[in-house]
């Protein structure tokens, strides 16, 4: 017979992020914490995958776009273009 995996979460007292996670976990009813943690992990992975896909698509699209201001139009600040290029 296979042993069930066991996971223990002991937040570090000096870590505000872990303390906040512990506070959130304490609001979850007993018997539902495992499902809550599993769902949070899976949603996190899905969000990461979506973010990576969006970044890839934006990079590909930005390669084909050239911005040329017309007379009288405001130009896009260089910092904004640098930010978009960094994506």
Backbone as JSON, one array per atom type, in Angstrom:
{
  "sequence": "XXXXXXXXXXXXXXXXXXXXXXXXXXXXXXXXXXXXXXXXXXXXXXXXXXXXXXXXXXXXXXXXXXXXXXXXXXXXXXXXXXXXXXX",
  "N": [[0.84, -1.17, 0.0], [0.5, 2.23, -0.81], [1.99, 5.04, 0.77], [0.41, 8.02, 1.85], [1.24, 11.23, 0.67], [2.67, 13.82, 2.61], [2.45, 17.15, 3.68], [3.82, 19.94, 5.26], [3.33, 23.15, 6.56], [5.08, 25.71, 7.84], [5.18, 28.84, 8.63], [7.77, 31.31, 8.53], [8.46, 33.44, 11.22], [9.49, 36.05, 10.74], [8.9, 36.64, 8.11], [6.93, 38.48, 6.13], [5.37, 37.84, 3.86], [4.96, 35.07, 4.07], [3.61, 35.05, 6.49], [1.25, 36.39, 5.8], [0.21, 34.56, 3.97], [-0.28, 32.46, 5.72], [-2.28, 33.61, 7.32], [-4.35, 33.83, 5.44], [-4.72, 31.12, 4.84], [-5.72, 30.25, 7.26], [-8.34, 31.11, 7.17], [-9.65, 29.31, 5.66], [-11.97, 26.68, 5.71], [-11.73, 23.8, 7.9], [-10.79, 20.66, 6.56], [-10.96, 21.47, 3.97], [-8.65, 22.61, 3.26], [-6.52, 21.32, 1.9], [-7.56, 21.05, -0.71], [-7.84, 23.77, -1.26], [-5.15, 24.71, -1.23], [-4.07, 23.13, -3.3], [-5.61, 24.06, -5.48], [-4.8, 26.74, -5.51], [-2.09, 26.5, -6.2], [-2.29, 25.34, -8.76], [-3.74, 27.35, -10.15], [-1.86, 29.37, -10.01], [0.17, 28.38, -11.65], [-1.23, 28.32, -14.09], [-1.68, 31.05, -14.46], [0.97, 31.93, -14.72], [1.66, 30.64, -17.1], [-0.12, 31.87, -18.86], [0.76, 34.52, -18.66], [3.36, 34.25, -19.75], [2.68, 33.51, -22.36], [1.3, 35.8, -23.23], [3.39, 37.68, -23.07], [5.13, 36.64, -25.03], [3.54, 36.88, -27.36], [3.14, 39.67, -27.42], [5.81, 40.54, -27.73], [6.38, 39.45, -30.27], [4.53, 40.86, -31.83], [5.33, 43.51, -31.4], [7.7, 43.57, -32.76], [6.99, 43.93, -35.38], [5.86, 46.39, -35.5], [6.13, 49.81, -36.19], [6.66, 53.02, -34.98], [5.79, 56.11, -35.99], [5.58, 59.38, -35.49], [3.1, 61.68, -36.57], [2.93, 64.96, -37.98], [2.32, 67.33, -35.51], [1.32, 65.46, -33.73], [1.73, 63.92, -30.54], [4.79, 62.47, -29.44], [5.78, 59.13, -28.57], [7.06, 58.56, -25.41], [10.53, 57.82, -24.92], [11.19, 56.2, -22.75], [8.89, 54.67, -22.41], [8.86, 53.2, -24.76], [11.22, 51.75, -24.37], [10.45, 50.23, -22.15], [8.38, 48.66, -23.26], [9.85, 47.28, -25.2], [11.4, 45.75, -23.53], [9.75, 43.75, -22.72]],
  "CA": [[0.0, 0.0, 0.0], [1.26, 3.46, -0.91], [1.78, 6.04, 1.81], [-0.03, 9.32, 1.38], [2.22, 12.3, 0.83], [2.33, 14.76, 3.68], [3.09, 18.45, 3.53], [3.68, 20.76, 6.45], [3.63, 24.56, 6.3], [5.41, 26.45, 9.06], [5.69, 30.14, 8.18], [8.81, 31.97, 9.32], [7.91, 34.62, 11.91], [9.95, 37.32, 10.19], [8.6, 36.76, 6.68], [5.57, 39.0, 6.0], [4.65, 37.12, 2.81], [4.53, 33.79, 4.64], [2.61, 35.33, 7.52], [0.0, 36.7, 5.1], [-0.28, 33.28, 3.44], [-0.8, 31.71, 6.87], [-3.55, 34.24, 7.68], [-5.33, 33.43, 4.43], [-4.99, 29.69, 5.01], [-6.52, 30.07, 8.47], [-9.73, 31.41, 6.88], [-10.21, 28.18, 4.93], [-12.55, 25.7, 6.65], [-11.05, 22.5, 8.07], [-11.23, 19.66, 5.59], [-10.92, 22.02, 2.62], [-7.36, 23.27, 3.08], [-5.74, 20.65, 0.85], [-8.12, 21.45, -2.0], [-7.53, 25.19, -1.43], [-3.73, 24.83, -1.58], [-3.9, 22.54, -4.63], [-6.2, 24.99, -6.43], [-3.95, 27.94, -5.58], [-0.89, 26.14, -6.95], [-2.65, 25.15, -10.17], [-4.07, 28.66, -10.72], [-0.61, 30.1, -10.15], [0.83, 27.86, -12.86], [-2.0, 28.76, -15.25], [-1.41, 32.48, -14.62], [2.33, 32.05, -15.24], [1.64, 30.23, -18.51], [-0.81, 32.92, -19.59], [1.66, 35.67, -18.71], [4.42, 33.95, -20.71], [2.08, 33.55, -23.69], [1.06, 37.21, -23.55], [4.69, 38.32, -23.32], [5.62, 36.16, -26.32], [2.73, 37.48, -28.42], [3.46, 41.1, -27.47], [7.15, 40.69, -28.32], [6.28, 39.19, -31.71], [3.8, 41.96, -32.47], [6.12, 44.74, -31.33], [8.76, 43.5, -33.78], [6.45, 44.35, -36.68], [5.27, 47.72, -35.39], [7.02, 50.96, -36.14], [5.91, 54.19, -34.56], [6.25, 57.33, -36.62], [4.61, 60.43, -35.17], [2.72, 62.62, -37.63], [3.09, 66.36, -37.57], [1.32, 67.77, -34.54], [0.99, 64.4, -32.77], [2.73, 63.72, -29.49], [5.62, 61.29, -29.62], [5.79, 58.19, -27.46], [8.32, 58.73, -24.67], [11.53, 56.77, -25.09], [11.12, 55.26, -21.62], [7.8, 53.73, -22.65], [9.31, 52.27, -25.79], [12.19, 50.85, -23.74], [9.69, 49.3, -21.32], [7.7, 47.7, -24.14], [10.88, 46.44, -25.82], [11.9, 44.84, -22.52], [8.81, 42.65, -22.48]],
  "C": [[0.9, 1.24, 0.0], [0.95, 4.39, 0.25], [1.31, 7.34, 1.18], [1.08, 10.34, 1.62], [1.74, 13.25, 1.91], [3.11, 16.04, 3.47], [2.81, 19.27, 4.78], [4.09, 22.18, 6.11], [3.85, 25.27, 7.62], [6.01, 27.78, 8.64], [6.76, 30.7, 9.11], [8.23, 33.23, 9.95], [8.31, 35.95, 11.29], [9.63, 37.55, 8.73], [7.15, 37.2, 6.49], [4.74, 38.27, 4.94], [4.12, 35.78, 3.34], [3.48, 33.99, 5.72], [1.26, 35.63, 6.88], [-0.62, 35.43, 4.53], [-0.92, 32.46, 4.56], [-2.16, 32.28, 7.29], [-4.66, 33.84, 6.71], [-5.72, 31.97, 4.63], [-5.87, 29.43, 6.24], [-8.0, 30.37, 8.24], [-10.44, 30.28, 6.14], [-10.74, 27.15, 5.93], [-11.73, 24.41, 6.72], [-11.64, 21.51, 7.07], [-11.18, 20.17, 4.16], [-9.57, 22.67, 2.31], [-6.52, 22.64, 1.98], [-6.23, 21.06, -0.52], [-7.81, 22.92, -2.29], [-6.08, 25.37, -1.89], [-3.49, 24.28, -2.99], [-4.43, 23.48, -5.71], [-5.34, 26.23, -6.61], [-2.69, 27.66, -6.4], [-1.2, 26.02, -8.44], [-3.0, 26.48, -10.84], [-2.81, 29.49, -10.93], [0.12, 29.67, -11.41], [0.12, 28.33, -14.12], [-1.74, 30.24, -15.52], [-0.01, 32.7, -15.19], [2.37, 31.7, -16.72], [0.96, 31.29, -19.35], [0.08, 34.15, -19.74], [2.77, 35.44, -19.74], [3.89, 34.01, -22.14], [1.85, 34.99, -24.12], [2.36, 37.94, -23.86], [5.24, 37.93, -24.69], [4.86, 36.82, -27.47], [3.04, 38.97, -28.55], [4.82, 41.35, -28.09], [7.1, 40.51, -29.83], [5.59, 40.34, -32.43], [4.61, 43.25, -32.46], [7.25, 44.74, -32.35], [8.28, 44.05, -35.13], [5.89, 45.76, -36.67], [6.35, 48.78, -35.39], [6.16, 52.18, -35.85], [6.55, 55.42, -35.17], [5.23, 58.42, -36.32], [4.35, 61.33, -36.38], [2.92, 64.03, -37.1], [1.97, 66.73, -36.61], [0.93, 66.71, -33.53], [2.11, 64.3, -31.73], [3.52, 62.46, -29.78], [5.52, 60.4, -28.38], [7.12, 58.36, -26.73], [9.25, 57.54, -24.83], [11.48, 55.74, -23.96], [10.02, 54.23, -21.83], [8.19, 52.72, -23.71], [10.33, 51.29, -25.24], [11.48, 49.8, -22.89], [9.03, 48.23, -22.19], [8.7, 46.76, -24.81], [11.41, 45.42, -24.84], [10.98, 43.67, -22.24], [9.16, 41.45, -23.23]]
}
